[in-house]
Amino acid sequence: MTTVLELSGISKRFGDIVANENISIALRKGEILALLGENGAGKTTLMSILFGHYTADSGTVRVDDVELPSGKPRAAIRAGVGMVHQHFSLAPNLTVLNNVMTGTEKLWSFKSDTAAARTKLLSISQRFGLSVNPDARLGDLSVGEQQRVEILRALYNDARILILDEPTAVLTNIEAERLFSTLKEMAKQGLSLIFISHKLDEVMAAADRIVVLRGGKVAAERRVGETSKAELAELMVGHRVTRPIRDAATPGAVALEATGVTVRRGGVDRLKDISFRLCEGEILGIIGVSGNGQAVLSHLVSGLAEPSIGNIRLFGEPLANLGVRALIESGIGRIPEDRNNEGAIGEMAIWENTVLERIWTPAFSKYGLVNRKAGIAFAQRIIGEFDVRGGRPTSRTRLLSGGNMQKLILGRNLHDRPRILIAAQPTRGLDEGAVAAIHARILEARSQGTAVLLISEDLDEVIGLADRIQAIVKGRLSPPVAAETADPRMLGLMMAGEWLQSEEAGHAS
Amino acid sequence: MMALFDILASAGLWAAVLRIATPLIFGTLGAVLCERSGVLNLGIEGIMTFGAMVGWLTVYNGADLWTGMLVAALAGAVFGLMHALLSVTLGLSQHVTGLGITLFASSLSYFLFRLNVPLASTPPTIVPFKPVSIPGLSDLPFFGQAIFTQTMPTYLAILTAMVMSYVIFRMPLGLAIRMTGENPHAAEAQGINPVRIRYSAIMAGSALMGMGGAFLTLSAFNSFFPTMVQGRGWICIALVVFASWRPGRALLGALLFAFFDAFQLRLQPVLGDRVPYQIFLMIPYILSIAALALVARRAKVPQALMQAYRRGER
């Protein structure tokens, strides 16, 4: 098959950091190539160089044997390279058609030919089965639909080579599966694709060939048929990764108990008649497809939402109208689902984020003045203990990678040995190494007697960590099952709401 | 009651509305253009003052009126270039640089004026634009008097609003400007140079602001004094929000404000013996705030307004 794209000897440094070192990759026509690597392995930098967002220090990019000038996105677009960004490069206030059309006509043409553009867009969307309403305001679309617009825009520019940067990071499992079947269809029609990922499952499922990047270099190249998840994981991290194993333990006293709780918001029951019991030294897993009430559940137990009906008991005491602060003081640690928005303040320093939850304690402030020195020392301790890499206490939190930010959040919660830990999607979007580290910490907390409420949509994670499992579907909780008796198939049925139907059938008979 | 009706029915009121609205139309359109590209231009007040001064000075020194207008526009563009250097290239806070330009341009206006024109008890004057009657239209009963007896710059302002509306919503250039104001990174990913777009929009917008100022000395009055812009620039900034960043509605907003202003002027002699005149002076501003409160809550702000664009950074 013909080679359509060739990167040779690409190197790029940012200050002291080597992001790419002498990378060479070739892409053939009609092929799906996966670029696999941990966060910080240099995947995104490499693709930004290819697309002209960055200029390489050395090396060349050739499309159809013609060298692309560096640092010119327009040239890449003309050569037929399209990019689907991880954080979409779209304008929410403009319509789908406007977003797609921008930059495709001569700026000074007297009239924009919207009718022709609409026809072209619709024919492309039909050809690849990517349906979209051209006149919808982009901001009104779901994340999956917005991604579709990004793909359509690249195709509209007559892209023959499509680069997708972590395309599934923002998608639900079903949306991701649909995306991959679209990509395969595109490859069949002669397009060539590169997608960036750190998820082994999807790389194995969707790619023809896999290039593994580690520390800015090509670590290996494999055809999908010739490799395995285990081998890829090892290549990606550089050493064997094993997720920690849960030991048997006997749960202690009841730490948190909800009976018949309903949470109503905006006239809708976000949680409906849920009951659960969480004991010290155990992990209760709440499994479910995201968007089924998990966010409200974690808000409920962190004091951000109140039950409309029913009650919650914390260590046997009724929990009524306690604020967030009182809950933290009573020993609840929280890992919020959305770490960038709820977990940390990106523009503030690492030490400020570390002490934010306890800034009012005498250790960190006196007479209304913040004790900066103590805060920095504390952050330094957390950074050391929890192996947070990529920042000093005074650097901005935004600069940390997802995994390291999560370790920081975990660290500030676990440092004081919380009696209860609420962990919502603790490893979402993290790479293998970080996942193993987070899991080890959560299990360690359990063995020290912390009661852990683990809310997750990752089956492997819940089966691997939880002692008991309940499924959440449309704001309802299933009865608990012991982890020993659960298997992926059974949990899949629970997540689909199987128990709800049998319950209703039971009522009917 | 009868008195109110008399005011509304007089052609003079409506002629005054258009006259008062003209600098606001120019200024608001200029600000709309800047903000559509994602840059707030608080230099407007100073740029209008400078435009008023430099336009007048040009004509005072013997050039014709349109040359004065052109010089004011060019001077506006130069201040726009300065604002672009500070806010786009250096990525400084747009509030601060804008206010800085207002302070600088206002003081410079007075300084240059004093250098060229000696202090006198009565300020020197020029011969301003004359009303142009449009054959046929100007002879219409009432409307002829109310609408078609303006000076050329007023017609130009209205024409500019229409042209800008077309450019922004119908031309690829307008889409590029809007995209730059919504998400400059997206514009760049599509091969548009956001820096160039912002520079051009700020300079063109500032040129319009300069023309708005020049209207005051070349058409509305015939002399320059340093405080003559009187906060019109700030009104324009508010009108942009009122107009939801649309040139057509900017025209409408400017006319509405001008109507309140013209109306209160004529109301003063009628009710002046019972109500202090300061109340009347407040009317246009109070009504504008009320109108703003009603309309602006639904306005869609350009998402990247006041965000500096740096390449390769998110």
Tab-separated table of C-alpha atoms in Angstrom, chain A residues 54-410:
chain	number	residue	atom	x	y	z
A	54	TYR	CA	4.205	23.892	16.629
A	55	THR	CA	7.440	24.091	14.706
A	56	ALA	CA	9.768	21.110	15.109
A	57	ASP	CA	13.401	21.690	16.095
A	58	SER	CA	14.398	19.158	13.470
A	59	GLY	CA	12.816	16.572	11.204
A	60	THR	CA	10.375	16.688	8.313
A	61	VAL	CA	6.717	15.999	7.627
A	62	ARG	CA	5.910	14.677	4.158
A	63	VAL	CA	2.416	14.221	2.758
A	64	ASP	CA	2.274	12.235	-0.493
A	65	ASP	CA	6.023	12.732	-0.772
A	66	VAL	CA	5.767	16.523	-0.599
A	67	GLU	CA	7.335	18.226	2.387
A	68	LEU	CA	5.021	20.450	4.453
A	69	PRO	CA	6.329	23.850	5.543
A	70	SER	CA	6.500	23.877	9.337
A	71	GLY	CA	4.260	25.989	11.537
A	72	LYS	CA	1.492	26.555	8.983
A	73	PRO	CA	-1.875	24.914	9.764
A	74	ARG	CA	-3.253	26.244	6.475
A	75	ALA	CA	-0.630	24.253	4.534
A	76	ALA	CA	-1.505	21.084	6.438
A	77	ILE	CA	-5.195	21.594	5.686
A	78	ARG	CA	-4.432	22.141	1.990
A	79	ALA	CA	-2.352	18.988	1.876
A	80	GLY	CA	-5.389	17.080	3.150
A	81	VAL	CA	-4.573	16.705	6.842
A	82	GLY	CA	-7.493	17.191	9.216
A	83	MET	CA	-7.289	17.337	12.990
A	84	VAL	CA	-9.943	16.490	15.567
A	85	HIS	CA	-8.825	18.127	18.771
A	86	GLN	CA	-9.309	16.709	22.225
A	87	HIS	CA	-10.638	20.027	23.470
A	88	PHE	CA	-12.807	20.890	20.521
A	89	SER	CA	-11.738	23.805	18.413
A	90	LEU	CA	-15.233	25.109	17.824
A	91	ALA	CA	-17.249	28.219	18.620
A	92	PRO	CA	-20.325	27.410	20.736
A	93	ASN	CA	-22.221	30.571	19.734
A	94	LEU	CA	-22.042	29.908	16.009
A	95	THR	CA	-24.089	27.425	14.014
A	96	VAL	CA	-22.767	24.066	12.867
A	97	LEU	CA	-22.578	25.319	9.289
A	98	ASN	CA	-20.679	28.462	10.313
A	99	ASN	CA	-18.213	26.412	12.308
A	100	VAL	CA	-17.567	24.116	9.391
A	101	MET	CA	-17.303	26.898	6.801
A	102	THR	CA	-14.921	29.218	8.630
A	103	GLY	CA	-11.751	29.757	6.682
A	104	THR	CA	-12.823	27.719	3.654
A	105	GLU	CA	-13.571	30.691	1.408
A	106	LYS	CA	-11.493	33.665	0.330
A	107	LEU	CA	-11.838	36.213	3.124
A	108	TRP	CA	-12.671	39.043	0.768
A	109	SER	CA	-15.175	37.271	-1.446
A	110	PHE	CA	-18.208	39.434	-1.676
A	111	LYS	CA	-20.681	36.789	-0.659
A	112	SER	CA	-20.427	33.648	1.378
A	113	ASP	CA	-21.912	30.725	-0.535
A	114	THR	CA	-23.878	29.100	2.262
A	115	ALA	CA	-26.156	27.116	-0.028
A	116	ALA	CA	-23.266	25.255	-1.645
A	117	ALA	CA	-21.620	24.730	1.733
A	118	ARG	CA	-24.807	23.248	3.154
A	119	THR	CA	-25.120	20.820	0.233
A	120	LYS	CA	-21.528	19.699	0.607
A	121	LEU	CA	-21.860	19.273	4.374
A	122	LEU	CA	-25.015	17.223	4.049
A	123	SER	CA	-23.557	14.975	1.378
A	124	ILE	CA	-20.486	14.279	3.513
A	125	SER	CA	-22.578	13.618	6.570
A	126	GLN	CA	-24.655	11.164	4.587
A	127	ARG	CA	-21.657	9.405	3.085
A	128	PHE	CA	-20.148	8.620	6.489
A	129	GLY	CA	-23.359	8.304	8.476
A	130	LEU	CA	-22.588	11.355	10.633
A	131	SER	CA	-25.973	13.028	10.862
A	132	VAL	CA	-26.084	16.627	12.043
A	133	ASN	CA	-28.363	19.645	11.796
A	134	PRO	CA	-26.399	22.399	9.983
A	135	ASP	CA	-28.423	25.205	11.567
A	136	ALA	CA	-28.213	24.082	15.174
A	137	ARG	CA	-26.240	26.337	17.507
A	138	LEU	CA	-23.135	24.373	18.331
A	139	GLY	CA	-23.381	24.989	22.074
A	140	ASP	CA	-26.778	23.282	22.142
A	141	LEU	CA	-25.326	19.976	20.930
A	142	SER	CA	-24.125	17.114	23.114
A	143	VAL	CA	-20.405	16.450	23.413
A	144	GLY	CA	-20.666	13.480	21.053
A	145	GLU	CA	-22.426	15.586	18.428
A	146	GLN	CA	-19.849	18.361	18.777
A	147	GLN	CA	-17.124	15.842	18.084
A	148	ARG	CA	-19.056	14.775	15.013
A	149	VAL	CA	-18.938	18.406	13.866
A	150	GLU	CA	-15.165	18.450	14.350
A	151	ILE	CA	-14.826	15.346	12.206
A	152	LEU	CA	-17.192	16.757	9.588
A	153	ARG	CA	-15.227	19.967	9.459
A	154	ALA	CA	-12.027	18.069	8.698
A	155	LEU	CA	-13.786	16.068	5.990
A	156	TYR	CA	-15.311	19.259	4.618
A	157	ASN	CA	-11.773	20.530	4.084
A	158	ASP	CA	-11.236	17.414	1.921
A	159	ALA	CA	-9.052	15.728	4.500
A	160	ARG	CA	-7.633	12.386	3.421
A	161	ILE	CA	-5.600	12.003	6.574
A	162	LEU	CA	-7.473	12.422	9.825
A	163	ILE	CA	-5.815	12.832	13.200
A	164	LEU	CA	-7.897	12.336	16.329
A	165	ASP	CA	-6.444	13.426	19.653
A	166	GLU	CA	-7.823	11.214	22.443
A	167	PRO	CA	-11.222	11.090	20.764
A	168	THR	CA	-12.904	8.974	23.424
A	169	ALA	CA	-11.804	11.014	26.444
A	170	VAL	CA	-15.089	12.895	26.481
A	171	LEU	CA	-17.414	10.194	25.168
A	172	THR	CA	-19.599	7.627	26.883
A	173	ASN	CA	-18.917	3.996	26.079
A	174	ILE	CA	-21.740	3.770	23.569
A	175	GLU	CA	-20.673	6.954	21.798
A	176	ALA	CA	-17.114	5.635	21.653
A	177	GLU	CA	-18.209	2.386	20.023
A	178	ARG	CA	-20.195	4.327	17.448
A	179	LEU	CA	-17.168	6.523	16.777
A	180	PHE	CA	-14.942	3.527	16.115
A	181	SER	CA	-17.350	1.998	13.655
A	182	THR	CA	-17.406	5.371	11.854
A	183	LEU	CA	-13.616	5.424	11.768
A	184	LYS	CA	-13.489	1.914	10.312
A	185	GLU	CA	-15.977	2.942	7.665
A	186	MET	CA	-13.774	5.928	6.777
A	187	ALA	CA	-10.695	3.731	6.464
A	188	LYS	CA	-12.648	1.395	4.224
A	189	GLN	CA	-13.474	4.361	1.992
A	190	GLY	CA	-9.785	5.121	1.612
A	191	LEU	CA	-9.081	7.657	4.343
A	192	SER	CA	-6.035	7.199	6.537
A	193	LEU	CA	-6.371	7.783	10.254
A	194	ILE	CA	-4.177	8.294	13.270
A	195	PHE	CA	-5.766	8.268	16.669
A	196	ILE	CA	-4.060	9.080	19.902
A	197	SER	CA	-4.969	7.113	22.975
A	198	HIS	CA	-3.761	5.694	26.233
A	199	LYS	CA	-6.555	3.164	26.521
A	200	LEU	CA	-5.450	-0.356	25.674
A	201	ASP	CA	-8.914	-1.719	25.019
A	202	GLU	CA	-9.813	0.756	22.323
A	203	VAL	CA	-6.422	0.578	20.674
A	204	MET	CA	-6.773	-3.193	20.380
A	205	ALA	CA	-10.346	-2.867	19.157
A	206	ALA	CA	-10.001	-0.140	16.553
A	207	ALA	CA	-6.459	0.068	15.182
A	208	ASP	CA	-4.643	-1.879	12.464
A	209	ARG	CA	-1.203	-0.925	13.683
A	210	ILE	CA	0.054	0.530	16.943
A	211	VAL	CA	3.017	2.788	17.602
A	212	VAL	CA	3.924	3.058	21.264
A	213	LEU	CA	5.531	6.275	22.472
A	214	ARG	CA	7.372	6.482	25.746
A	215	GLY	CA	9.292	9.469	27.066
A	216	GLY	CA	9.167	11.202	23.695
A	217	LYS	CA	10.601	8.269	21.715
A	218	VAL	CA	9.118	5.447	19.705
A	219	ALA	CA	9.253	2.488	22.090
A	220	ALA	CA	7.782	-0.107	19.742
A	221	GLU	CA	5.607	-0.720	16.734
A	222	ARG	CA	3.198	-3.668	16.503
A	223	ARG	CA	0.461	-4.971	14.282
A	224	VAL	CA	-2.686	-5.584	16.301
A	225	GLY	CA	-2.693	-9.322	15.563
A	226	GLU	CA	0.838	-9.718	16.888
A	227	THR	CA	0.470	-8.192	20.319
A	228	SER	CA	-1.575	-8.271	23.495
A	229	LYS	CA	-2.868	-5.801	26.043
A	230	ALA	CA	-0.340	-7.001	28.569
A	231	GLU	CA	2.578	-6.469	26.189
A	232	LEU	CA	1.337	-3.011	25.203
A	233	ALA	CA	0.910	-1.992	28.823
A	234	GLU	CA	4.468	-2.987	29.530
A	235	LEU	CA	5.792	-1.182	26.459
A	236	MET	CA	3.850	1.935	27.312
A	237	VAL	CA	4.915	2.219	30.944
A	238	GLY	CA	8.368	0.736	30.526
A	239	HIS	CA	7.920	-1.948	33.139
A	240	ARG	CA	5.361	-4.508	34.093
A	241	VAL	CA	2.233	-2.927	35.565
A	242	THR	CA	0.050	-4.904	37.847
A	243	ARG	CA	-3.013	-3.506	39.393
A	244	PRO	CA	-2.982	-4.099	43.151
A	245	ILE	CA	-5.008	-6.996	44.583
A	246	ARG	CA	-7.596	-6.563	47.267
A	247	ASP	CA	-7.058	-8.642	50.436
A	248	ALA	CA	-9.894	-10.045	52.462
A	249	ALA	CA	-10.943	-7.859	55.348
A	250	THR	CA	-13.697	-7.703	57.869
A	251	PRO	CA	-15.769	-4.542	57.784
A	252	GLY	CA	-16.218	-2.544	60.976
A	253	ALA	CA	-19.048	-0.371	62.256
A	254	VAL	CA	-21.528	1.332	59.916
A	255	ALA	CA	-20.092	4.669	58.822
A	256	LEU	CA	-22.691	5.977	56.413
A	257	GLU	CA	-26.214	4.791	55.880
A	258	ALA	CA	-28.929	6.069	53.561
A	259	THR	CA	-32.506	4.883	53.782
A	260	GLY	CA	-35.148	5.720	51.215
A	261	VAL	CA	-33.454	8.908	50.056
A	262	THR	CA	-34.950	10.921	47.222
A	263	VAL	CA	-33.305	14.066	45.881
A	264	ARG	CA	-35.520	16.332	43.828
A	265	ARG	CA	-34.015	19.129	41.780
A	266	GLY	CA	-35.900	21.297	39.334
A	267	GLY	CA	-39.009	19.157	39.710
A	268	VAL	CA	-37.179	15.959	38.714
A	269	ASP	CA	-36.198	13.108	41.013
A	270	ARG	CA	-32.452	12.940	40.436
A	271	LEU	CA	-32.170	10.167	43.011
A	272	LYS	CA	-35.150	8.026	43.785
A	273	ASP	CA	-35.660	6.037	46.970
A	274	ILE	CA	-32.066	4.905	47.296
A	275	SER	CA	-30.690	2.930	50.213
A	276	PHE	CA	-27.149	1.843	50.959
A	277	ARG	CA	-24.953	1.035	53.905
A	278	LEU	CA	-21.238	1.676	54.029
A	279	CYS	CA	-19.039	0.193	56.768
A	280	GLU	CA	-15.583	1.120	57.976
A	281	GLY	CA	-12.841	-0.828	56.251
A	282	GLU	CA	-14.901	-1.722	53.214
A	283	ILE	CA	-15.331	-0.412	49.706
A	284	LEU	CA	-18.835	-0.074	48.341
A	285	GLY	CA	-18.796	0.170	44.549
A	286	ILE	CA	-21.536	2.099	42.734
A	287	ILE	CA	-21.391	1.036	39.102
A	288	GLY	CA	-23.326	2.714	36.310
A	289	VAL	CA	-23.164	4.448	32.960
A	290	SER	CA	-22.370	8.063	33.680
A	291	GLY	CA	-25.293	10.472	33.785
A	292	ASN	CA	-27.540	8.203	35.840
A	293	GLY	CA	-27.394	10.250	39.044
A	294	GLN	CA	-23.794	9.666	40.121
A	295	ALA	CA	-23.054	13.384	40.363
A	296	VAL	CA	-26.038	13.986	42.640
A	297	LEU	CA	-25.113	10.989	44.770
A	298	SER	CA	-21.605	12.288	45.351
A	299	HIS	CA	-22.982	15.778	46.043
A	300	LEU	CA	-25.423	14.266	48.510
A	301	VAL	CA	-22.735	12.660	50.618
A	302	SER	CA	-20.425	15.688	50.362
A	303	GLY	CA	-23.041	18.082	51.700
A	304	LEU	CA	-23.700	19.866	48.394
A	305	ALA	CA	-27.197	18.409	48.009
A	306	GLU	CA	-29.855	17.590	50.598
A	307	PRO	CA	-32.337	14.734	50.614
A	308	SER	CA	-35.890	15.783	49.791
A	309	ILE	CA	-37.242	12.616	51.384
A	310	GLY	CA	-35.540	9.999	53.539
A	311	ASN	CA	-32.525	10.333	55.779
A	312	ILE	CA	-28.813	9.765	55.945
A	313	ARG	CA	-27.010	8.710	59.083
A	314	LEU	CA	-23.346	9.464	59.566
A	315	PHE	CA	-21.772	7.245	62.237
A	316	GLY	CA	-25.281	6.638	63.558
A	317	GLU	CA	-26.139	10.346	63.874
A	318	PRO	CA	-28.745	11.823	61.549
A	319	LEU	CA	-27.086	14.079	59.032
A	320	ALA	CA	-29.283	17.112	58.689
A	321	ASN	CA	-28.263	20.318	57.011
A	322	LEU	CA	-24.619	19.903	57.740
A	323	GLY	CA	-22.573	22.148	55.503
A	324	VAL	CA	-19.637	21.044	53.443
A	325	ARG	CA	-17.195	22.307	56.032
A	326	ALA	CA	-18.810	20.432	58.912
A	327	LEU	CA	-18.729	17.245	56.853
A	328	ILE	CA	-15.043	17.672	56.092
A	329	GLU	CA	-14.378	18.236	59.780
A	330	SER	CA	-16.288	15.077	60.651
A	331	GLY	CA	-13.829	13.139	58.515
A	332	ILE	CA	-15.202	12.890	55.002
A	333	GLY	CA	-12.677	13.072	52.186
A	334	ARG	CA	-13.816	13.649	48.631
A	335	ILE	CA	-12.495	13.006	45.160
A	336	PRO	CA	-14.931	14.859	42.888
A	337	GLU	CA	-15.897	13.507	39.501
A	338	ASP	CA	-14.801	16.594	37.591
A	339	ARG	CA	-11.308	17.221	38.899
A	340	ASN	CA	-10.680	20.303	36.774
A	341	ASN	CA	-13.804	22.138	37.829
A	342	GLU	CA	-14.678	20.784	41.260
A	343	GLY	CA	-11.462	19.171	42.409
A	344	ALA	CA	-8.893	21.879	41.926
A	345	ILE	CA	-8.558	25.503	40.886
A	346	GLY	CA	-6.213	25.416	37.910
A	347	GLU	CA	-4.974	28.982	38.108
A	348	MET	CA	-4.033	28.746	41.784
A	349	ALA	CA	-0.776	27.349	43.108
A	350	ILE	CA	-0.439	23.707	44.082
A	351	TRP	CA	0.059	24.584	47.748
A	352	GLU	CA	-3.093	26.709	47.767
A	353	ASN	CA	-5.115	23.847	46.328
A	354	THR	CA	-3.611	21.491	48.864
A	355	VAL	CA	-4.607	23.510	51.918
A	356	LEU	CA	-7.877	24.929	50.589
A	357	GLU	CA	-10.055	22.449	52.476
A	358	ARG	CA	-8.377	23.162	55.786
A	359	ILE	CA	-7.356	26.765	55.387
A	360	TRP	CA	-9.385	27.761	58.435
A	361	THR	CA	-7.491	25.465	60.807
A	362	PRO	CA	-4.897	27.092	63.100
A	363	ALA	CA	-2.126	25.205	61.319
A	364	PHE	CA	-2.651	27.237	58.162
A	365	SER	CA	-4.137	30.535	59.252
A	366	LYS	CA	-4.096	32.786	62.265
A	367	TYR	CA	-5.972	36.038	62.881
A	368	GLY	CA	-7.290	35.819	59.340
A	369	LEU	CA	-3.815	35.654	57.839
A	370	VAL	CA	-2.689	32.671	55.800
A	371	ASN	CA	0.448	30.893	56.930
A	372	ARG	CA	2.105	30.565	53.581
A	373	LYS	CA	5.177	28.792	54.868
A	374	ALA	CA	3.157	26.049	56.569
A	375	GLY	CA	1.019	25.637	53.457
A	376	ILE	CA	4.010	25.219	51.193
A	377	ALA	CA	5.639	22.769	53.606
A	378	PHE	CA	2.421	20.759	53.755
A	379	ALA	CA	2.128	20.682	49.958
A	380	GLN	CA	5.745	19.571	49.722
A	381	ARG	CA	4.948	16.682	52.051
A	382	ILE	CA	1.933	15.605	49.972
A	383	ILE	CA	3.960	15.858	46.772
A	384	GLY	CA	6.635	13.590	48.260
A	385	GLU	CA	4.285	11.088	49.870
A	386	PHE	CA	1.998	10.687	46.893
A	387	ASP	CA	4.585	10.934	44.141
A	388	VAL	CA	3.064	13.998	42.438
A	389	ARG	CA	5.299	14.832	39.502
A	390	GLY	CA	5.584	17.874	37.310
A	391	GLY	CA	5.248	20.778	39.725
A	392	ARG	CA	6.589	22.545	42.783
A	393	PRO	CA	4.277	23.766	45.568
A	394	THR	CA	4.313	27.252	44.077
A	395	SER	CA	3.636	26.336	40.451
A	396	ARG	CA	0.186	26.578	38.950
A	397	THR	CA	-2.002	23.503	39.395
A	398	ARG	CA	-3.180	23.694	35.773
A	399	LEU	CA	0.262	22.585	34.651
A	400	LEU	CA	-0.069	19.150	36.275
A	401	SER	CA	-1.157	16.231	34.121
A	402	GLY	CA	-4.508	14.620	34.948
A	403	GLY	CA	-2.909	11.722	36.830
A	404	ASN	CA	-0.710	13.941	38.930
A	405	MET	CA	-3.548	16.326	39.730
A	406	GLN	CA	-5.599	13.326	40.852
A	407	LYS	CA	-2.737	12.120	43.070
A	408	LEU	CA	-2.614	15.582	44.617
A	409	ILE	CA	-6.351	15.567	45.318
A	410	LEU	CA	-6.125	12.056	46.720
